[in-house]
Short mmCIF file of C-alpha atoms in Angstrom, two decimals:
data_model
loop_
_atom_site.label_atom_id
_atom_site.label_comp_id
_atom_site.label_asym_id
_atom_site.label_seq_id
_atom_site.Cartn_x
_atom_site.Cartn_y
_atom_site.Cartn_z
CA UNK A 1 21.09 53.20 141.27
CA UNK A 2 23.86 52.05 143.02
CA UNK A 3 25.65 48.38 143.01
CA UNK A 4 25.18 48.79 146.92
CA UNK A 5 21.60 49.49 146.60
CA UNK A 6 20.64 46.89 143.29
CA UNK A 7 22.48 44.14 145.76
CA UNK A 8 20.04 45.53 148.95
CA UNK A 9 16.63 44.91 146.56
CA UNK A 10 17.67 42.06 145.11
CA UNK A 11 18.57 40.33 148.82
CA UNK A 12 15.96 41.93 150.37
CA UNK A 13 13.37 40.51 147.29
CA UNK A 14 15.27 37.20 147.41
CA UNK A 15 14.51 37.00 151.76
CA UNK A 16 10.62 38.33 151.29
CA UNK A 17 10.19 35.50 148.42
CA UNK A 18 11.98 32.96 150.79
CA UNK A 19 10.22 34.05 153.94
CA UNK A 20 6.32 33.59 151.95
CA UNK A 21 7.33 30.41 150.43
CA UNK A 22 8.31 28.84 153.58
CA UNK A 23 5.14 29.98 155.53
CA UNK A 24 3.19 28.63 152.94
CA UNK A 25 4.76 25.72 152.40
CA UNK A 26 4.25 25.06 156.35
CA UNK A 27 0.77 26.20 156.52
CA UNK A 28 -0.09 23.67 153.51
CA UNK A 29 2.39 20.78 155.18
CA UNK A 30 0.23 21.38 158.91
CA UNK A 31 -3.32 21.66 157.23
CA UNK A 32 -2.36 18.27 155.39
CA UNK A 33 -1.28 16.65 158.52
CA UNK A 34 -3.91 17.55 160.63
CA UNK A 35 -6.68 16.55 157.88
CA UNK A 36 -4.89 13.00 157.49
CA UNK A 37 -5.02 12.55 161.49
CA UNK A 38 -8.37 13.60 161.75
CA UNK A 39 -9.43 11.33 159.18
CA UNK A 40 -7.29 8.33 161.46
CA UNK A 41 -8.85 9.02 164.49
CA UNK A 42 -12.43 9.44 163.09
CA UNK A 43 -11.60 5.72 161.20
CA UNK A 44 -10.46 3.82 164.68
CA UNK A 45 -12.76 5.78 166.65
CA UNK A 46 -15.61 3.48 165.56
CA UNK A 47 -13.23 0.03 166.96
CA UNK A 48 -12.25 2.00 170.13
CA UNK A 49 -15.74 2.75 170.97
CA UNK A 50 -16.75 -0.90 170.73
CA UNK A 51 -13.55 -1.96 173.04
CA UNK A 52 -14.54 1.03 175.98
CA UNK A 53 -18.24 -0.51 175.76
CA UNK A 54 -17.30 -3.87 176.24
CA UNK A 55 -15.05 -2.64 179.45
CA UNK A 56 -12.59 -5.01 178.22
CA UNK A 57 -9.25 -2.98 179.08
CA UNK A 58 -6.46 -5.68 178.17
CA UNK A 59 -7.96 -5.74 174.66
CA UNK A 60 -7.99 -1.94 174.94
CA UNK A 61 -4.77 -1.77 175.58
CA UNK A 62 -3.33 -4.18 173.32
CA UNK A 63 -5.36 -2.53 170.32
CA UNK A 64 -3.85 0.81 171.55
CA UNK A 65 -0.65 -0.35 171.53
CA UNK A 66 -0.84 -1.75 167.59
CA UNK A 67 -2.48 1.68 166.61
CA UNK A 68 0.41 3.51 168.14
CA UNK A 69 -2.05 5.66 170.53
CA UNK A 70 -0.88 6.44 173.61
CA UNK A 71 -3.15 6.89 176.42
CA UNK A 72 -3.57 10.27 178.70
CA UNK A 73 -5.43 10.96 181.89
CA UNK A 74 -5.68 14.70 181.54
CA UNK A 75 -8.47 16.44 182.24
CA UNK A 76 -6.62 19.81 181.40
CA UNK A 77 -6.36 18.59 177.62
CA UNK A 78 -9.59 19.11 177.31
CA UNK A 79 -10.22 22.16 178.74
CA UNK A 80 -7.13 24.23 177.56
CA UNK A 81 -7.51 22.65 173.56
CA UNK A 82 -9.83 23.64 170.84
CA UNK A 83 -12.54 21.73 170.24
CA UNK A 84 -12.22 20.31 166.48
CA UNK A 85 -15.26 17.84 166.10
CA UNK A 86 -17.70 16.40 167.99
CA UNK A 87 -19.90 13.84 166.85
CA UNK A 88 -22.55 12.15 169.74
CA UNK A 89 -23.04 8.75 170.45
CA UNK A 90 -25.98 7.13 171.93
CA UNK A 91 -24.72 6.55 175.19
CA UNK A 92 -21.67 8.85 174.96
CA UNK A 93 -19.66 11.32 172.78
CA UNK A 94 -16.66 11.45 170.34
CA UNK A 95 -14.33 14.51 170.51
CA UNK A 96 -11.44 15.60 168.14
CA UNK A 97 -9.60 18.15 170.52
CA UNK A 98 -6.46 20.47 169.15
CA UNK A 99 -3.56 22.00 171.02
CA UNK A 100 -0.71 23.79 169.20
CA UNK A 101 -0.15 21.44 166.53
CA UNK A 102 -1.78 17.63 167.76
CA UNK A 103 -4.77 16.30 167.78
CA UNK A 104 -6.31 14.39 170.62
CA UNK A 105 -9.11 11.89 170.40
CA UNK A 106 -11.22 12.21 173.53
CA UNK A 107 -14.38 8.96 173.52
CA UNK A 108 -17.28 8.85 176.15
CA UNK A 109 -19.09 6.08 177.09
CA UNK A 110 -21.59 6.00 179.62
CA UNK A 111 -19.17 6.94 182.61
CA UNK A 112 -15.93 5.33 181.05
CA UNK A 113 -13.88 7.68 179.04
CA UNK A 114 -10.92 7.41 177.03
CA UNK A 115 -8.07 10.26 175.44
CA UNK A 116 -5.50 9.06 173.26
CA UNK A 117 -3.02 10.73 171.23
CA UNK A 118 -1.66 9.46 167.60
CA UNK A 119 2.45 9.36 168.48
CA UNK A 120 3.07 9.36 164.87
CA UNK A 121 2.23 12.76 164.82
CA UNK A 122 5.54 13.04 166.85
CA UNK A 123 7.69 12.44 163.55
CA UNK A 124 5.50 15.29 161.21
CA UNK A 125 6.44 17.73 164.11
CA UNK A 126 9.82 16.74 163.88
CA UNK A 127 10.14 16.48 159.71
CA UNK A 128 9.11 20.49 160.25
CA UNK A 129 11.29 21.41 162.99
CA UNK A 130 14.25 20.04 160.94
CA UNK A 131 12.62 22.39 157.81
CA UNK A 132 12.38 25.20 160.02
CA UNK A 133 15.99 24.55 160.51
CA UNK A 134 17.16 24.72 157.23
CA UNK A 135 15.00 27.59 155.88
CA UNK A 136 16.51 29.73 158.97
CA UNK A 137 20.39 27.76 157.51
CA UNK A 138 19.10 29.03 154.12
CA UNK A 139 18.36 32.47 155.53
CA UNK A 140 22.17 32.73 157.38
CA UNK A 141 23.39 31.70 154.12
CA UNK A 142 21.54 34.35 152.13
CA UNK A 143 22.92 36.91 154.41
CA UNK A 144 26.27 35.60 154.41
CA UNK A 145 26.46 35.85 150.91
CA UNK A 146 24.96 39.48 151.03
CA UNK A 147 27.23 40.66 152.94
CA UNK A 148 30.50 38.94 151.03
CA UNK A 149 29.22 40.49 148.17
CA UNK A 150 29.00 43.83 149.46
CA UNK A 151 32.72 43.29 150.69
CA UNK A 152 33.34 42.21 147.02
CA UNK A 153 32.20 45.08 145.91
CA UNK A 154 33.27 47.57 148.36
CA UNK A 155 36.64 48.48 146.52
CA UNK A 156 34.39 49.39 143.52
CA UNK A 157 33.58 52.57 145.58
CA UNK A 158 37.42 53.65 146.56
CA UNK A 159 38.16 53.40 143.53
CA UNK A 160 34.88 54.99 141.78
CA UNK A 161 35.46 58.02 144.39
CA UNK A 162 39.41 58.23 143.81
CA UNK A 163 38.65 58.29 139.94
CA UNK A 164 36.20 61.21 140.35
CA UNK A 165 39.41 63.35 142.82
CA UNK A 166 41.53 62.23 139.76
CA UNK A 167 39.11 63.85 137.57
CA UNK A 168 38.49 67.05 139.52
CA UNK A 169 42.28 67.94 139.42
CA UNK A 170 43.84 65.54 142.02
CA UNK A 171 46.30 64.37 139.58
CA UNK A 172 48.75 62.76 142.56
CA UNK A 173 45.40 60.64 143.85
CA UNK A 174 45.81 56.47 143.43
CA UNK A 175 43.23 53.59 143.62
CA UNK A 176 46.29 52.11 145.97
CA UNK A 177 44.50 48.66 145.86
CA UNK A 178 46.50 45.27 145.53
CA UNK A 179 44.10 42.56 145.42
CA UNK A 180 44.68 39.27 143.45
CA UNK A 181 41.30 39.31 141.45
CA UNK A 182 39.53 41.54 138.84
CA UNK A 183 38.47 44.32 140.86
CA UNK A 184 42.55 44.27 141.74
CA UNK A 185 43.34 44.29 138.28
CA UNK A 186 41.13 47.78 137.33
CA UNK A 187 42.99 49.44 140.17
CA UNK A 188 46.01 48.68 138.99
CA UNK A 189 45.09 49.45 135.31
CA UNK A 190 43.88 52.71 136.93
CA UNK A 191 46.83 53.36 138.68
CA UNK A 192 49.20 52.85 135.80
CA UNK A 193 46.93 55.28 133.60
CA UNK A 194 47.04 57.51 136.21
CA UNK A 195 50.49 57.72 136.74
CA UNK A 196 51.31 58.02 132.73
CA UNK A 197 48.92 60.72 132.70
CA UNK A 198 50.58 62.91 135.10
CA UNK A 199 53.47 62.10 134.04
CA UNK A 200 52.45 63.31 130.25
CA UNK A 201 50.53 66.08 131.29
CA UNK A 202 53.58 67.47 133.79
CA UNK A 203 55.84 67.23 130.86
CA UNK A 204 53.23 68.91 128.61
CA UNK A 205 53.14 71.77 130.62
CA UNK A 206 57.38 71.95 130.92
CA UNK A 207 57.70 72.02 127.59
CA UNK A 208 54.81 74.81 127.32
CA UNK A 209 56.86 76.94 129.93
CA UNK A 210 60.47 76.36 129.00
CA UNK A 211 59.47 77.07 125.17
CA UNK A 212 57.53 79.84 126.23
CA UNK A 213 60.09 80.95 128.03
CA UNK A 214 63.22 80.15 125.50
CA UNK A 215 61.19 82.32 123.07
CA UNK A 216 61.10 85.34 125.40
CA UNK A 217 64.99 85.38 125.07
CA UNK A 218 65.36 85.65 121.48
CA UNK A 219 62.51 87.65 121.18
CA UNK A 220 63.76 90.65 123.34
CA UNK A 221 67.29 90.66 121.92
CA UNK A 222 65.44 91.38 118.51
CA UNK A 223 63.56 93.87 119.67
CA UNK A 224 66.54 95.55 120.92
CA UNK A 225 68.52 95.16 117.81
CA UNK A 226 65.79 96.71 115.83
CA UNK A 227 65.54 99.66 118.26
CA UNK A 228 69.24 100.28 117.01
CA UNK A 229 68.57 100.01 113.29
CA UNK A 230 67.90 103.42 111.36
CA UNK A 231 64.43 103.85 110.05
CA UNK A 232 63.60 101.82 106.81
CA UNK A 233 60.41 100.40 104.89
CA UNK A 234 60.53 96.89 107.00
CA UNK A 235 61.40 98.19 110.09
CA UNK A 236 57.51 98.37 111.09
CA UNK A 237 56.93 94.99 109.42
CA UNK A 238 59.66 93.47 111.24
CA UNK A 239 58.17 95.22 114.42
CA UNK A 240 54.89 93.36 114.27
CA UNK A 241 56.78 90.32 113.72
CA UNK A 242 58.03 90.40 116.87
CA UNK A 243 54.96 91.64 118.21
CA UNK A 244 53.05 88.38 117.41
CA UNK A 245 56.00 85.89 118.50
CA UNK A 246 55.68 87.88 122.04
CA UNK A 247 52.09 87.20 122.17
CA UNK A 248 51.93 83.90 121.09
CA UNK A 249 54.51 83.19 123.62
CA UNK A 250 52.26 84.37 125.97
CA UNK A 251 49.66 82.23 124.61
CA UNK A 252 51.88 79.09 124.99
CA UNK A 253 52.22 80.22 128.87
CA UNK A 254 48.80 80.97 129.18
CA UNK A 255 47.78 77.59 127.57
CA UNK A 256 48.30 75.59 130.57
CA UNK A 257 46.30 77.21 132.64
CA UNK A 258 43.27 76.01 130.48
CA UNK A 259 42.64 72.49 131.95
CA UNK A 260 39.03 72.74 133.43
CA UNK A 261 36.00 74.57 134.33
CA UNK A 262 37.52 75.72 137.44
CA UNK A 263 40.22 77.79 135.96
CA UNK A 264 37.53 80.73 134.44
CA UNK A 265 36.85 83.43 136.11
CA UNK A 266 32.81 83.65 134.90
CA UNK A 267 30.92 86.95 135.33
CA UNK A 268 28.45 88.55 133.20
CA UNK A 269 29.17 91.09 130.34
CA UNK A 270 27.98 92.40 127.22
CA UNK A 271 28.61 91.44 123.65
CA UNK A 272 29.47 95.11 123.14
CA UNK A 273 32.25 94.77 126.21
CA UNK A 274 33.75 91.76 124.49
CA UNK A 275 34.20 93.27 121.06
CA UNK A 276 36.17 96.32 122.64
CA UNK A 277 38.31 94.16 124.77
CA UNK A 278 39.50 92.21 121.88
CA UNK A 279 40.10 95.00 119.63
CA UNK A 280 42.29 96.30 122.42
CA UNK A 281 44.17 92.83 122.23
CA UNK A 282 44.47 93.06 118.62
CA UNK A 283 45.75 96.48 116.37
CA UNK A 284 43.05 97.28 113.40
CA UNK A 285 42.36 100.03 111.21
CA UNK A 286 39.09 101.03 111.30
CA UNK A 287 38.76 100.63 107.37
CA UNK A 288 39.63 97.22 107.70
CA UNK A 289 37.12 95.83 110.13
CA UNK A 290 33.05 96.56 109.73
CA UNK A 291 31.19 95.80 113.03
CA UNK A 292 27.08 95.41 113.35
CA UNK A 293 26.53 94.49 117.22
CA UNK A 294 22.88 94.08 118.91
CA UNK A 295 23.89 94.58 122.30
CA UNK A 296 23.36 91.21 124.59
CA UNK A 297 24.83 89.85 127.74
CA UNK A 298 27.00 86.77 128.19
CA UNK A 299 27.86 84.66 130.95
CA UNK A 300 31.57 83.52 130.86
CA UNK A 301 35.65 84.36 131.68
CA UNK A 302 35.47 87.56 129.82
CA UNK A 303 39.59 87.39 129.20
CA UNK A 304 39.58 84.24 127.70
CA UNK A 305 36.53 84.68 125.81
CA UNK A 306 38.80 88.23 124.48
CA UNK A 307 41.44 86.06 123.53
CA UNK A 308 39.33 84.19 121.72
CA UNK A 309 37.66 86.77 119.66
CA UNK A 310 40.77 88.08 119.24
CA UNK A 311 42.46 85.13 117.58
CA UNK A 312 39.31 84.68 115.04
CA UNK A 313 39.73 88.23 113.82
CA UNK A 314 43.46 87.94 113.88
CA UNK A 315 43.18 85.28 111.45
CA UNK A 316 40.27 86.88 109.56
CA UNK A 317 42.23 89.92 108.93
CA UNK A 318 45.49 88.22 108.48
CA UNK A 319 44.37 85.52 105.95
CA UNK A 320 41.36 87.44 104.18
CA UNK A 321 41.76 88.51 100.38
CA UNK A 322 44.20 91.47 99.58
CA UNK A 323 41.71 94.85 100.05
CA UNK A 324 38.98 93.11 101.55
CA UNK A 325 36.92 93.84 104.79
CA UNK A 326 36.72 91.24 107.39
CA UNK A 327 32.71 92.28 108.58
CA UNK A 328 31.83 91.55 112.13
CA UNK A 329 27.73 90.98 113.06
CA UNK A 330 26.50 90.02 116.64
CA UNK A 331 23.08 88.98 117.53
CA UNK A 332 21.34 87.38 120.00
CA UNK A 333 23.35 84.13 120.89
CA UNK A 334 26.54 84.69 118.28
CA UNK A 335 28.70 86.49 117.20
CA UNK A 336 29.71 85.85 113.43
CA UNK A 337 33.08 87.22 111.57
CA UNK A 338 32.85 86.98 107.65
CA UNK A 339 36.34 87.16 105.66
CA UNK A 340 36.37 87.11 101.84
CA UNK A 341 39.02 84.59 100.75
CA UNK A 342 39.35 80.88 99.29
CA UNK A 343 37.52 78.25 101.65
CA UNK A 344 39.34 76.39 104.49
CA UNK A 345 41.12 73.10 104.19
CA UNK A 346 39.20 70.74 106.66
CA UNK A 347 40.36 70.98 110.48
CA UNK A 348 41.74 67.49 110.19
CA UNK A 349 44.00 68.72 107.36
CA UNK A 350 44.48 72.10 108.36
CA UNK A 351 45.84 71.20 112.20
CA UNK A 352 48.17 68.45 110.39
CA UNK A 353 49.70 70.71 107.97
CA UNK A 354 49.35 73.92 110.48
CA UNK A 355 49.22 75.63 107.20
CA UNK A 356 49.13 79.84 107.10
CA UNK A 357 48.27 80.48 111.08
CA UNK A 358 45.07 78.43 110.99
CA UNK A 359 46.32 76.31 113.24
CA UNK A 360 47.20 76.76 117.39
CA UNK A 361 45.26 80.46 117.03
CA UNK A 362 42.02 77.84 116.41
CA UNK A 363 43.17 75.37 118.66
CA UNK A 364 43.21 78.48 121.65
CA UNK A 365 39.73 79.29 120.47
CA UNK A 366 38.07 76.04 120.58
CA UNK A 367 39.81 75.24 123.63
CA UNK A 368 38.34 78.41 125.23
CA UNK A 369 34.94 77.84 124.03
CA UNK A 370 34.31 74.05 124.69
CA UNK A 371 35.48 74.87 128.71
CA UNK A 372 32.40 77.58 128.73
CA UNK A 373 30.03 74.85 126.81
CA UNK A 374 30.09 77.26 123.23
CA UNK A 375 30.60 76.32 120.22
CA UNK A 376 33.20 77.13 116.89
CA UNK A 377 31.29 76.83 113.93
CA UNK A 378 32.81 76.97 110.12
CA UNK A 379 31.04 77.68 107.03
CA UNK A 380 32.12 78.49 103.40
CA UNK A 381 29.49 81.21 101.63
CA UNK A 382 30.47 82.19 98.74
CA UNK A 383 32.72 84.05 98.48
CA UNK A 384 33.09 84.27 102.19
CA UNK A 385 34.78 82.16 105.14
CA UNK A 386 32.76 82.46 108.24
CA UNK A 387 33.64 81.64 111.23
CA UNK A 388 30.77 81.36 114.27
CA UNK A 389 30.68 81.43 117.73
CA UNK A 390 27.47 80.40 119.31
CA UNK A 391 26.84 81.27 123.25
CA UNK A 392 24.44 78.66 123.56
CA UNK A 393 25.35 76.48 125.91
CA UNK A 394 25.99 72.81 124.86
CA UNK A 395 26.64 69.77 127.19
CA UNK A 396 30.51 70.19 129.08
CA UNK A 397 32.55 67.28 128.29
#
């Protein structure tokens, strides 16, 4: 879930919870208030019935006046409210009418009646108007503050989505943000990374060219030499020499072109298809190599996955023990190359040292292999080296 959408919930959970405690909170403040008026008017209402029977109006008035009751001469009231209580009287009636939120006490005697309304109800009504007016405050707040934090946060988004482009391949792509807090501060941080990595990986692949290309140079101008020589024992040695430092030049040039996913070329093949393109890569006597294939398709960049092969039994071959045969078996899901020889230093160790060839021809291969989602797998089985490469698919990186 989003930061957009966990910021929604929680202010849309934070409004709901507001919202029910205020209309509880006023239902329980207007039940209270009219249960403590009712109870007022029902205890004068026994005094004020007295005062109307004795038809003495100045003492009506004045006792009015102490309770705070103010007299009305509507006949409307009574029609238009809700009738609360109603308790009769021997010669007469008592009435507790309701309108909106006030209660009205309405007495009968005889044919003299008398509605009054309690004007202290005036300052409950008010008390809640002011509360209404700071839960709706509370409630501008709350979406103020939603809405600054989604600002906050907005940037996050830019620069999430610019991080992804710089991930795809849009090496050139900046967060471009300049603000003076920490949201500011990881664009920045991103930007700087950025810029060192483009710089780092533009220089990577100059170097891989320009050496790829300084080697062609040399290489050729030996080739043509040797052309000149007369025949002798190491003129076909010297010949395959060559013949390696022209591919592995090509290897180097080829090498930057490996950066993602995007770069292969995937169609299906079979295993059988595979093995014969990298034999045509790579010169080798049939004495020298034993192959045991159960025919099975694969889904991948069927060059580089050549190359690949190519390089493990260039290195079998190359590095196995003097009269040996390197033995090839593929079955379902692999494809395994056993080479009888002295087990492998560690790759740590073996990279580090870039001992006998083991070395960039691996590097190419696992390279190749982790941007399909394969997997290079060593093993020492006495007395064999063998090297594994397993079609399964694992997680891409």
């Amino acid at each position: 879930m989003s930061i957009r959408k966990k910021v929604t919930l929680l202010f849309v959970v934070s409004l709901v919870l507001m919202g029910v405690i205020a209309v509880w909170a006023e239902r329980s403040s207007l039940q209270k208030g009219l249960m403590l008026q009712k109870e007022r008017y029902l205890k004068e209402a026994r005094g004020l019935f007295s005062l109307l029977s004795l038809a003495d109006e100045r003492r009506l008035r004045s006792r009015l006046q102490e309770l705070g009751f103010k007299r009305l001469s509507s006949d409307e009231l009574l029609e238009e409210g809700d009738t609360v209580l109603v308790r009769p009287h021997s010669f007469g009636e008592m009435r507790i009418v309701r309108k909106g939120r006030r209660l009205y006490l309405y007495l009968r005697y005889l044919d003299r009646t008398l509605l009054v309304y309690d004007t202290s109800q005036e300052s409950g009504i008010q008390e809640r108007y002011i509360t209404y007016a700071l839960v709706g405050l509370d409630i501008l707040l709350l979406v103020f503050f939603y809405l600054l934090v989604l600002r906050i946060f907005a940037p996050l988004r830019t620069i999430a989505s610019k991080m992804s482009r710089f991930a795809s391949g849009e090496l050139g792509i900046r967060a471009g943000l300049d603000t003076d807090d920490e949201i500011g501060e990881v664009a920045r941080s991103f930007d700087t990374m950025a810029g060192r990595l483009q710089r780092a990986l533009k220089s990577r692949e100059e170097l891989l060219r320009d050496v790829g290309h300084e080697l062609r140079t040399p290489i050729a101008r030996g080739k043509f030499l040797m052309a000149s020589l007369p025949d002798f024992q190491a003129k076909e040695e010297l010949a395959s020499v060559f013949a390696d430092l022209e591919r592995l030049s090509k290897e180097i040039l080829g090498m930057h072109l490996l950066e993602s996913e995007e770069s292969l070329h995937t169609e299906r093949f079979s295993v059988q298809t595979l093995i014969a393109d990298a034999l045509n890569l790579l010169y080798v006597a049939e004495s020298d190599l034993v192959i045991e294939a159960e025919d099975f398709e694969i889904e991948g960049d069927r060059h580089y996955l050549a190359v690949a092969l190519k390089n493990l039994l260039d290195n079998a071959l190359k590095y196995r023990k003097r009269g040996s045969v390197v033995k090839l078996e593929a079955s379902e899901g692999s494809i395994d190359l056993y080479s009888e020889g002295e087990p492998i230093e560690s790759d740590a160790t073996r990279r580090a040292k870039n001992r006998e060839g083991h070395g960039f021809g691996l590097i190419i291969v696992e390279k190749i292999l982790s941007l399909h989602g394969f997997t290079l797998a060593y093993a020492y089985e006495t007395p064999y080296n063998r090297f594994s490469i397993r079609f399964i698919r694992s997680p891409l990186p």
